[in-house]
XYZ file of C-alpha atoms in Angstrom:
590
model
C -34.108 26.521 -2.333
C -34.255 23.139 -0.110
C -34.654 20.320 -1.487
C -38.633 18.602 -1.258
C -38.462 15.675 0.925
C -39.095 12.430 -1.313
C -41.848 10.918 1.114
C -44.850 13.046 2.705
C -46.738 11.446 5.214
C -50.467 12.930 5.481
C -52.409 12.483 8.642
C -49.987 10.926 10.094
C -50.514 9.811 14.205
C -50.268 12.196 17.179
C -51.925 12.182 20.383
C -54.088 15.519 19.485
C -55.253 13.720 16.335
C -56.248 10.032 18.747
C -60.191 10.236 19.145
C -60.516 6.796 21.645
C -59.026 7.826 25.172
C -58.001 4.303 25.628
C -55.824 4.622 22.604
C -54.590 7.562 23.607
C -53.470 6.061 26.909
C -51.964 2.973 25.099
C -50.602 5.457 22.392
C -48.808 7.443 25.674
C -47.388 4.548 27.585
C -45.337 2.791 24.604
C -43.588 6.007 24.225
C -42.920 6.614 28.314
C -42.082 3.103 28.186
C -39.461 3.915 25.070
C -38.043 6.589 26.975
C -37.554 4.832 29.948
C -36.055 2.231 28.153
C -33.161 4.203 26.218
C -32.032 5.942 29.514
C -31.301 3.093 31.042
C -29.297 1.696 28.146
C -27.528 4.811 28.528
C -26.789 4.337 32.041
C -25.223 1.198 31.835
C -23.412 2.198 28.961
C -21.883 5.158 31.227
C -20.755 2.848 33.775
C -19.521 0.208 31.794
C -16.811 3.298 29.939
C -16.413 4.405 33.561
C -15.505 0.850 34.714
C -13.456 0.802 31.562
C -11.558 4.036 32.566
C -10.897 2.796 35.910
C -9.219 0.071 35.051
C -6.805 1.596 32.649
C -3.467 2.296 33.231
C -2.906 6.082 34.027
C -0.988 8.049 31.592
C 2.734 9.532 32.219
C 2.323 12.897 33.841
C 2.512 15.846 31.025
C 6.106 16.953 31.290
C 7.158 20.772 30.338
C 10.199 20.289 27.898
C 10.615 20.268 24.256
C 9.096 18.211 21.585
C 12.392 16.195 21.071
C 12.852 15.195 24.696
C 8.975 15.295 26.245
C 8.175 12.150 24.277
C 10.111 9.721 27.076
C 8.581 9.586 30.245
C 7.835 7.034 32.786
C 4.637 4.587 32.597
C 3.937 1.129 34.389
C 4.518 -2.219 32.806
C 2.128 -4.582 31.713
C 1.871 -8.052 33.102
C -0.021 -9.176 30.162
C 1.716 -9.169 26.508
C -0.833 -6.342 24.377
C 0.109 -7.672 20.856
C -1.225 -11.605 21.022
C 1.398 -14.041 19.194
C -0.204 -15.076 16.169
C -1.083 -18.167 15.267
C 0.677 -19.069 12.357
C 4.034 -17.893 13.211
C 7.144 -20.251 12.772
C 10.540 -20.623 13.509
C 11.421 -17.915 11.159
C 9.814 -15.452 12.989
C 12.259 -15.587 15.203
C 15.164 -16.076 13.237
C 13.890 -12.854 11.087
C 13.958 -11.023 14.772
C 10.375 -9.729 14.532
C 8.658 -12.462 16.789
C 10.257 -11.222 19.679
C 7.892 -7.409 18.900
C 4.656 -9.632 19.423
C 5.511 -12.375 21.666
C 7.075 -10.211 24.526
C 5.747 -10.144 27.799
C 6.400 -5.916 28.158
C 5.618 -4.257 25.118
C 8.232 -1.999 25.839
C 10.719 -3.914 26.351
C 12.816 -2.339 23.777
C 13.150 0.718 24.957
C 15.459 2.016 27.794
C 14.537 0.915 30.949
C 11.408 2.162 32.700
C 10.622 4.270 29.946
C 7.442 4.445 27.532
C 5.901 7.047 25.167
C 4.055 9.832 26.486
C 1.395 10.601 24.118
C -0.639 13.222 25.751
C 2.878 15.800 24.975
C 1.006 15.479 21.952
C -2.935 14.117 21.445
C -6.210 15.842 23.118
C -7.472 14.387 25.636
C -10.853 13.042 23.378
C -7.748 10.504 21.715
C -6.412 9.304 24.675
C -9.715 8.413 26.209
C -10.173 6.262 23.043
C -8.611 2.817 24.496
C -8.084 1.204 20.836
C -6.496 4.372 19.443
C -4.460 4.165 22.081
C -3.527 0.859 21.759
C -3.097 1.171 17.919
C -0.723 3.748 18.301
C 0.928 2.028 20.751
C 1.482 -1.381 18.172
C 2.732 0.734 15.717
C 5.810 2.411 17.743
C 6.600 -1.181 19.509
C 5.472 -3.547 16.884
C 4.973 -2.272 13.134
C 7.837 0.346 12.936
C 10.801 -1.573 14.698
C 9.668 -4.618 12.453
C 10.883 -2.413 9.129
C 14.051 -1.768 11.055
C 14.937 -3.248 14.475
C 19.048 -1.869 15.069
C 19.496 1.713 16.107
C 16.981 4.318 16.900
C 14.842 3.597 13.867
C 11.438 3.176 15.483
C 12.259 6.454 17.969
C 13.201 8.674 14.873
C 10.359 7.781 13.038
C 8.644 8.668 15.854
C 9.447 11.838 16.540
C 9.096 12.960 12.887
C 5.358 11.534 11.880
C 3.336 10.952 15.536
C 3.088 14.684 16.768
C 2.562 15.706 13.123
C -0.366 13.081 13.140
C -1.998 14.970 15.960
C -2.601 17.719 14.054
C -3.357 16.059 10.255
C -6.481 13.598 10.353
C -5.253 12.177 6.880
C -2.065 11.206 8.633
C -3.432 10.026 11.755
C -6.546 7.823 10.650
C -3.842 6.465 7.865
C -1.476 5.213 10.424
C -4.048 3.771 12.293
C -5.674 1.863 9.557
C -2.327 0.498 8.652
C -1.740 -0.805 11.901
C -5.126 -2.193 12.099
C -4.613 -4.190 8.675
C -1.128 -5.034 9.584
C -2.806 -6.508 13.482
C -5.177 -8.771 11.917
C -3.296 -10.059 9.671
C -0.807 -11.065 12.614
C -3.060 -12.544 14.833
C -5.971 -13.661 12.622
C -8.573 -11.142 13.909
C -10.069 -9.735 10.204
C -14.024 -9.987 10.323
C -14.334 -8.001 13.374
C -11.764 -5.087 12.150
C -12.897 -4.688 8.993
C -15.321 -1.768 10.052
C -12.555 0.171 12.495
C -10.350 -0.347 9.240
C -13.132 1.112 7.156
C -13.520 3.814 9.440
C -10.047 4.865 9.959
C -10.462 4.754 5.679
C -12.977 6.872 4.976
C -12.028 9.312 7.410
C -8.011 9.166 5.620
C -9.778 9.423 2.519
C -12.142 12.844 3.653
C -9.087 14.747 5.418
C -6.843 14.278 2.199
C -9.585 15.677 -0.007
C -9.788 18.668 1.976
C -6.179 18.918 1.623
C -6.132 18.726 -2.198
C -9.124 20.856 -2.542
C -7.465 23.656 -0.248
C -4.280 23.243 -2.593
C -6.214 23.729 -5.804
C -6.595 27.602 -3.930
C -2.392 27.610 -4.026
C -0.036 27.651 -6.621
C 1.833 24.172 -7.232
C 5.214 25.634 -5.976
C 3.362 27.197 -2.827
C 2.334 22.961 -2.070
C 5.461 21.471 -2.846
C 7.223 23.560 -0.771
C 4.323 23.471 2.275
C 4.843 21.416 5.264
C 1.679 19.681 4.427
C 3.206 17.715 0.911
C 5.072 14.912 3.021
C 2.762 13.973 5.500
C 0.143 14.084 2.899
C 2.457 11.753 0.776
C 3.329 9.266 4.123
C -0.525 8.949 4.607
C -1.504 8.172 0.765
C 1.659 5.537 0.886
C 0.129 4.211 4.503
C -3.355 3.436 2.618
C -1.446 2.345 -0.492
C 0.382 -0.183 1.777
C -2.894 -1.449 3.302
C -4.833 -2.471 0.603
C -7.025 -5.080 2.370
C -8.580 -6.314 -1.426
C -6.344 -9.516 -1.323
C -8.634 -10.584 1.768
C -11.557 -10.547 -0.697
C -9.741 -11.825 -3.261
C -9.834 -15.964 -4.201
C -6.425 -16.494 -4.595
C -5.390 -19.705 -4.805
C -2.843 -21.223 -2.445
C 1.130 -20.653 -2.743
C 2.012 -24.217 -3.819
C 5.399 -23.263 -4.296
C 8.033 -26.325 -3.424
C 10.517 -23.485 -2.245
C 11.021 -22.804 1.103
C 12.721 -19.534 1.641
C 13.875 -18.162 5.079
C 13.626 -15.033 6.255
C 10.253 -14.389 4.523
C 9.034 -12.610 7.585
C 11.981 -9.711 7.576
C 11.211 -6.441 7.231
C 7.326 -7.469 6.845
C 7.900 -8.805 3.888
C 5.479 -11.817 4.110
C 2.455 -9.029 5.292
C 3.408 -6.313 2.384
C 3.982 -8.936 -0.028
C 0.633 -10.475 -0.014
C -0.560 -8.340 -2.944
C 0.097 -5.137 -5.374
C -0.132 -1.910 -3.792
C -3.813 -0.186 -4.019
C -3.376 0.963 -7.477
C -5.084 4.751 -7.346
C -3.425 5.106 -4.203
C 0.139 4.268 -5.216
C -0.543 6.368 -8.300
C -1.557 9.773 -6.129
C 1.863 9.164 -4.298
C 4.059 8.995 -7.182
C 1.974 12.611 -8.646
C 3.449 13.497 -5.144
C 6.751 12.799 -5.357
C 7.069 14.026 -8.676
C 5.392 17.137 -7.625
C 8.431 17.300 -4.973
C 10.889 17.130 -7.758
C 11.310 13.351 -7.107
C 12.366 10.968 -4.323
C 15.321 12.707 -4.017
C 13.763 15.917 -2.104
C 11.894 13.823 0.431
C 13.509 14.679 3.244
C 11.658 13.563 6.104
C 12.752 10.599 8.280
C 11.904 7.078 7.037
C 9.577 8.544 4.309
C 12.374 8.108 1.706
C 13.464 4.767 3.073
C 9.526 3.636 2.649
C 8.838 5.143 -0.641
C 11.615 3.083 -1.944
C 10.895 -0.520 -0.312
C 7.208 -0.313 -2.232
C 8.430 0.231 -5.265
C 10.493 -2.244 -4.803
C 7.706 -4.908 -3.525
C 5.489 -3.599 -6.378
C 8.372 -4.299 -9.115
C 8.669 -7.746 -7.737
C 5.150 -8.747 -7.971
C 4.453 -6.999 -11.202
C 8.417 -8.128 -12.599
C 9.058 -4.663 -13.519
C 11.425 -2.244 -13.113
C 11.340 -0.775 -9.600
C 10.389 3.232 -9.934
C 12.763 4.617 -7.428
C 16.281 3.679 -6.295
C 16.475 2.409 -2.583
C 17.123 5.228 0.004
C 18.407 4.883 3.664
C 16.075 5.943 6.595
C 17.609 9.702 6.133
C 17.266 10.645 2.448
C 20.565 9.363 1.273
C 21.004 6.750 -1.423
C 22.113 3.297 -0.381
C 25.467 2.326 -1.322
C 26.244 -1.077 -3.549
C 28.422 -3.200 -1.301
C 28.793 -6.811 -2.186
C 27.395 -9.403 -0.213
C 30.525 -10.882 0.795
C 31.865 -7.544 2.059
C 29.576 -7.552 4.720
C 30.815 -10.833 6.109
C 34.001 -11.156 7.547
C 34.119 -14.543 7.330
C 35.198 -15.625 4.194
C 38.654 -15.542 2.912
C 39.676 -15.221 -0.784
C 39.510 -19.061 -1.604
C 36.040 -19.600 -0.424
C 35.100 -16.388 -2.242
C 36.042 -17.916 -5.816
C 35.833 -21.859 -4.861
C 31.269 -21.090 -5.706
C 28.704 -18.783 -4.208
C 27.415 -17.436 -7.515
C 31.145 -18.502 -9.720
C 29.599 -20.207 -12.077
C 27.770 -17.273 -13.891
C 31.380 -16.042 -14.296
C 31.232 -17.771 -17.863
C 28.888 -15.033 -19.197
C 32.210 -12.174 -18.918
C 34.258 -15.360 -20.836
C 31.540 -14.400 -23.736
C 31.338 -11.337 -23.764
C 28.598 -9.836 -21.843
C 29.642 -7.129 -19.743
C 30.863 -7.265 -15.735
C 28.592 -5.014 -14.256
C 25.276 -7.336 -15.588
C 27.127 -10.343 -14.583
C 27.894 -9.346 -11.293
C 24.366 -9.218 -10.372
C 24.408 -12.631 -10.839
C 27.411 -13.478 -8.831
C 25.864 -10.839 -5.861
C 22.858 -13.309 -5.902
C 24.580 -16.304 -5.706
C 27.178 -14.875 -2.654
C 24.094 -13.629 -0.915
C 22.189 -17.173 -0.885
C 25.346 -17.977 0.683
C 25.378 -15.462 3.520
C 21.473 -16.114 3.938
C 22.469 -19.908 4.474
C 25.237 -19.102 6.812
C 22.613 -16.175 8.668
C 20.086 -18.879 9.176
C 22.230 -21.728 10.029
C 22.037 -21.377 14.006
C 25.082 -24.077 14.314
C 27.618 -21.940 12.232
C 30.361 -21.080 14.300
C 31.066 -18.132 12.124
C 27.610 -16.925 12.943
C 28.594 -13.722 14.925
C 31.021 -12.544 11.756
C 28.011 -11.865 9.559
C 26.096 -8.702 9.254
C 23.237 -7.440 11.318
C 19.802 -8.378 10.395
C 19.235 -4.907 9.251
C 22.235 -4.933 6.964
C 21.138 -8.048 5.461
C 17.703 -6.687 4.874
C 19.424 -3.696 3.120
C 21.791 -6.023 1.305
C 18.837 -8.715 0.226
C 16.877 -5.393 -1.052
C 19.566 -3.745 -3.052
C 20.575 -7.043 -5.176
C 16.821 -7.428 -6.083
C 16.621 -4.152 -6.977
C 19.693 -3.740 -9.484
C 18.196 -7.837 -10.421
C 14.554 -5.956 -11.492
C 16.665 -3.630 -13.035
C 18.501 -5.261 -15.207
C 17.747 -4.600 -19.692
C 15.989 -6.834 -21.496
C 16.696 -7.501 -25.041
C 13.540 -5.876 -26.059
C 14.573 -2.421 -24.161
C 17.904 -1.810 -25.262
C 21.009 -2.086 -27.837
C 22.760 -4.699 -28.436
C 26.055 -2.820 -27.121
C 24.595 -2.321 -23.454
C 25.153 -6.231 -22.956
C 27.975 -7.187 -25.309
C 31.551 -5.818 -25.609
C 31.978 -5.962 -29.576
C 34.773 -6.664 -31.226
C 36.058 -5.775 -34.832
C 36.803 -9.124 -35.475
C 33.163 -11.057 -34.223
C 30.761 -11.275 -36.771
C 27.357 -10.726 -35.879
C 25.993 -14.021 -35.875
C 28.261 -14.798 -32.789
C 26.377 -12.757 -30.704
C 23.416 -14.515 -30.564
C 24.378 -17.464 -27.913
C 25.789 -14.328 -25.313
C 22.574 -12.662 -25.923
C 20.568 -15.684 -25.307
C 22.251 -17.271 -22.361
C 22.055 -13.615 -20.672
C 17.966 -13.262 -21.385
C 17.746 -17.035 -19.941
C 19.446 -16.346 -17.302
C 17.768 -13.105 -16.342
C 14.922 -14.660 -16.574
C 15.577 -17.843 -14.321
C 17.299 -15.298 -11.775
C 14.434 -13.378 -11.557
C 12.233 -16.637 -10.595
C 14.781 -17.915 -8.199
C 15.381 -14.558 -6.206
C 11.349 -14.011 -5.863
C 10.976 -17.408 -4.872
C 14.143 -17.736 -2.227
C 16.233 -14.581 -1.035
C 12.907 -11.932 -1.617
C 9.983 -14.054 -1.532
C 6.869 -13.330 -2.719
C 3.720 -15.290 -2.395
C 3.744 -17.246 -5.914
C -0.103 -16.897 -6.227
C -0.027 -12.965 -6.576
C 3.178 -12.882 -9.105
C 1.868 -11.042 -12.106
C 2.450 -13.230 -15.311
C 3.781 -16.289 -13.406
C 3.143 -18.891 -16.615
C 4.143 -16.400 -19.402
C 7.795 -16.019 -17.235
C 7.707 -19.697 -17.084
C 7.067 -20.074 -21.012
C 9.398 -17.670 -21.541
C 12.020 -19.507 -19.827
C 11.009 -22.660 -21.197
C 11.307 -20.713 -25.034
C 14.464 -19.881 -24.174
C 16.250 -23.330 -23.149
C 14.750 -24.201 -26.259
C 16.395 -21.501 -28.214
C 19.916 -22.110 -26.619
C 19.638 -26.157 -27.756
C 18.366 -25.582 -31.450
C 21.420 -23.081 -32.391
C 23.681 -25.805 -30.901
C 21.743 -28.680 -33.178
C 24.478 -30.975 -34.849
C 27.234 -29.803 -32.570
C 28.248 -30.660 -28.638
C 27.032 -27.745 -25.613
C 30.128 -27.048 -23.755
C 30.077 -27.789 -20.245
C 29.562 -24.459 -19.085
C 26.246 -24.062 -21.163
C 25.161 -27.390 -20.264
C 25.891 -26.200 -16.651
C 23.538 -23.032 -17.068
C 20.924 -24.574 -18.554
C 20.673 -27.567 -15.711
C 20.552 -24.522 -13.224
C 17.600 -22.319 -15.618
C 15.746 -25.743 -16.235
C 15.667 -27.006 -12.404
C 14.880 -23.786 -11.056
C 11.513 -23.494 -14.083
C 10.859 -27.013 -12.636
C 10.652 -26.100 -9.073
C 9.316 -23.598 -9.602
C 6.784 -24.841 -12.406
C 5.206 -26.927 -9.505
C 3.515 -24.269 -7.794
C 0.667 -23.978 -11.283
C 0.924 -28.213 -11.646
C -2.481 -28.602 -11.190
C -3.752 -26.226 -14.254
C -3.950 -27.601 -17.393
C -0.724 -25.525 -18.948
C 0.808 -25.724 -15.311
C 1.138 -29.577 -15.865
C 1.936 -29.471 -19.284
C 5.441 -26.887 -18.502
C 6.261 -29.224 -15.415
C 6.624 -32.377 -17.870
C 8.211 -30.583 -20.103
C 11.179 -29.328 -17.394
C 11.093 -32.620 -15.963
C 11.862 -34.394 -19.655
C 14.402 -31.452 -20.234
C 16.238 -32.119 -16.999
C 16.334 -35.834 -17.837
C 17.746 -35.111 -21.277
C 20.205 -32.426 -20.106
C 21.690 -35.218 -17.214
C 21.966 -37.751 -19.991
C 24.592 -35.097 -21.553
C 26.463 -33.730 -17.953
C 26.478 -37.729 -16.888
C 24.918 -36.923 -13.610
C 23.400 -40.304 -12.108
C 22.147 -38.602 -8.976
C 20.369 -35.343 -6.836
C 23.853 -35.045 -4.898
C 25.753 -34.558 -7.874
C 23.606 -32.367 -9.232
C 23.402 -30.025 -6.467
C 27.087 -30.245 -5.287
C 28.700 -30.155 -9.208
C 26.066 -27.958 -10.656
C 23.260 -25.604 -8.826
C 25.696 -24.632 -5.844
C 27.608 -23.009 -8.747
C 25.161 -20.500 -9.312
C 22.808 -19.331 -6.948
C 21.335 -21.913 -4.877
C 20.530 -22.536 -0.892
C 20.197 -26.010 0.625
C 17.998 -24.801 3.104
C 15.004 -23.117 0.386
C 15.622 -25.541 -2.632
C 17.161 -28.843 -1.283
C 13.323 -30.201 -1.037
C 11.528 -29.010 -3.918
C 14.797 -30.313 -5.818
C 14.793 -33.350 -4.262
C 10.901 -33.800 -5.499
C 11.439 -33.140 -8.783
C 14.498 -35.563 -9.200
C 11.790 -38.347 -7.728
C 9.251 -37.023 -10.217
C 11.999 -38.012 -13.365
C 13.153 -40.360 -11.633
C 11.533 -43.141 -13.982
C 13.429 -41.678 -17.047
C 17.182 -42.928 -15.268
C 18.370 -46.649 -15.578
C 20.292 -46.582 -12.544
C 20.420 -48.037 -8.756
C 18.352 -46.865 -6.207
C 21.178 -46.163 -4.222
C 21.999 -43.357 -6.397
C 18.666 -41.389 -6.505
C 19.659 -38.529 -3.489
């Protein structure tokens, strides 16, 4: 039975029920004049889409071949750029290699000669006709997909194996679409107007997915996992997981942060990094993948590369563990190769003379080679960032490819978020025992380790993977916790003299909390951690006889991991800052 209408109007006006013929006259012309009126705001709204129409370019002629080789045809250049340079882009846009994808006179510039995508192999004609479809299709083959990965055939590949499947899946198409709508305005400043075509492209996502999970409800859970319909399903949740647009609404205060890391901008870092992943949305796709049997069984071009690279932005801004191990483009696992091994220009005396030799002294202790090496890899790769960035290094063309050094930067932060705490494992995992050390020896190795987990972990999301320090999850508990250990290191050396290597470390831990501890100076426990790194640096100087910010950098920090370029500044800042605790001559201050 339908549902009685909430209002009921009784007696309400028509012209049989008028009793004055003038009224009924007046009554009649408003609504001729009404009618009137809306056809010819539909006429000019039909010539202004014809006029529209017109003026767009015509599409590639339909061509009768295959899937995998219809997708190329040819299409006329633009004279104007379609994807705006934004306004706040810098030099390391193009040092990162993406700036080129927005600034670039032909959009397609990147592809072979003459040649463009021919989406109507593909889309009905009622897509096409849609100009910003179109064009938001468009910025995500020659804009948001070769930004991920520029080398090879990346952005083709990933092409062929999600665009003609997003013809035929709404949840997959209107995804896509709202992910390169987010990923546009953040680029070029355009937000307020988007917001609804973002909304749309949402809610419609949203709809088409729940009619997907309600159909599967109908099948068996093998019968899904093994449909066609699981990984494009999973690609579209991860597409609305990546575009959560909530940090726009959010207040968050300004990134303060004295660091200033380079290649911010690679692999969209400084877009995808601007806040967690859309928590319900992240949580559906890992159901997914676990519902596939894990990451492993994604087999689908890109997917498994993508999967990985969120988890891995999500660990970093949440300092967790990351939940799935990095993947190449084609389903395989990425391979550990050392930073230096991807550089040939290094031989074996500049690979021990620094670059990450200091945290060497942890193995002298005791704590085992494959945790230490972390370390070192994160030290050699500020090194080969430095030398990447540095456009006057004549040794320039021996180091890896920007993609490899995305790849490279990614896998070191992921075995870094890796890494045990104390709290999570035995005390064997970190130490090699011996017979002969009593227990209470164990506690420095331990403790130095922790510390400088901890510091690493603040350097590497502040320099070689940067994320925004106003959206790191638990930014002054890390800081106290780094501050708690120092602490703990000096009081079980009270009464006795810190070696040189100790006193080394913790200069490195303390001036990277300091740095770093500048970002939160203007809260109340913000100001009160800076002084306190500030008074320990002092005291710590006093004890290593350094008298100024050259020595400290050249004898100490480039020991571990540190890169002029990102840290030279906010270093040089805080040495001013305790400047007033040294009795020394100007002279000596940088």
């Amino acid at each position: 039975m339908a549902q009685p209408s909430q209002f009921t109007f009784i007696n309400g006006p028509t012209l049989s029920s008028v009793e004055h013929r003038e009224d009924l006259h007046r009554l009649r012309s408003k609504l001729i004049s009404r009618g009137i009126g809306k056809q010819q705001k539909d006429r000019a709204r039909s010539e202004r889409l014809d006029k529209e129409k017109a003026s767009t370019p015509p599409l590639a002629p339909k061509e009768s071949c295959t899937s995998q080789t219809a997708v190329i045809s040819a299409r006329p250049r633009r004279k104007k750029p379609l994807y705006p340079t934004p306004p706040d882009t810098t030099s390391e846009d193009q040092i990162s290699g993406v700036q080129s994808f927005l600034s670039t006179s032909d959009p397609y510039s990147h592809l072979n000669p003459g040649q463009a995508i021919a989406l109507e192999t593909y889309y009905p004609a009622f897509v096409l006709a849609d100009r910003r479809c179109q064009q938001l299709i468009e910025y995500c083959i020659h804009v948001l997909w070769p930004g991920f990965r520029s080398s090879g055939d990346y952005p083709q590949q990933f092409y062929l194996a999600w665009l003609p499947q997003a013809a035929s899946k709404p949840h997959l198409f209107h995804s896509m679409l709202c992910c390169a709508s987010v990923h546009f305005a953040s680029k070029t400043g355009r937000t307020r107007h988007l917001d609804s075509e973002q909304l749309q492209h949402r809610i419609r996502a949203i709809q088409s997915i729940r009619q997907v999970v309600s159909a599967s409800k109908r099948t068996s859970t093998l019968a899904m996992a093994k449909s066609t319909d699981m990984e494009p399903l999973l690609i579209a949740m991860l597409f609305l997981a990546m575009s959560n647009d909530d940090r726009r609404h959010s207040k968050l205060r300004e990134d303060c942060s004295l660091f200033t890391p380079p290649l911010k901008h690679l692999q969209w870092l400084s877009h995808y990094a601007r806040g967690p992943l859309h928590s319900v949305h992240w949580e559906a796709v890992q159901t997914l993948v676990n519902k596939q049997g894990g990451i492993g069984n994604v087999k689908t071009f890109g997917l498994p590369w993508l999967l990985s690279y969120a988890s891995l932005i999500q660990a970093a801004i949440t300092l967790t563990s990351p939940v799935y191990p990095l993947h190449q483009p084609n389903s395989e696992l990425y391979s550990y190769i050392s930073p230096l091994r991807l550089s040939e220009m290094l031989d074996a005396q500049q690979r021990t003379k620094g670059m990450g030799s200091g945290f060497h002294y942890l193995q002298s202790i005791g704590v085992r080679t494959n945790l230490v090496q972390v370390f070192v890899d994160l030290g050699e790769l500020s090194h080969i960032i430095q030398r990447w960035t540095d456009s006057d290094d004549p040794t320039r063309a021996c180091l890896p490819s920007i993609d490899r050094l995305g790849d490279c930067r990614n896998s070191v932060q992921h075995r870094l978020l890796s890494l045990p705490t104390l709290a999570e494992a035995d005390v064997q995992n970190f130490i090699i025992l011996e017979d002969d050390n009593p227990v209470s020896s164990l506690c420095l190795p331990l403790q130095l380790y922790e510390t400088c987990r901890i510091a690493a972990l603040l350097y590497s999301i502040s320099v070689t993977f940067p994320i925004s320090w106003a959206v790191i999850a638990r930014r002054e508990s890390v800081l106290g916790t780094l501050q708690e250990g120092i602490s703990a290191i000096e009081h079980q050396h009270q009464g006795g003299v810190l070696d040189l290597e100790v006193l080394d470390f913790l200069l490195w831990c303390t001036v990277i909390g300091g740095i770093a501890a500048a970002a939160d100076a203007n809260s109340p426990r913000g100001r009160q951690q800076r002084l306190w790194y500030e008074a320990q640096i002092s005291k710590l100087c006093i004890l290593r006889g350094i008298r100024s910010w050259r020595k400290m950098r050249d004898v100490v920090m480039s020991r571990f991991a540190w890169m002029e370029r990102a840290c030279d500044a906010g270093g040089l800042v805080l040495w001013k800052s305790i400047h007033a605790f040294y009795c020394h001559n100007p002279e000596e201050e940088e």
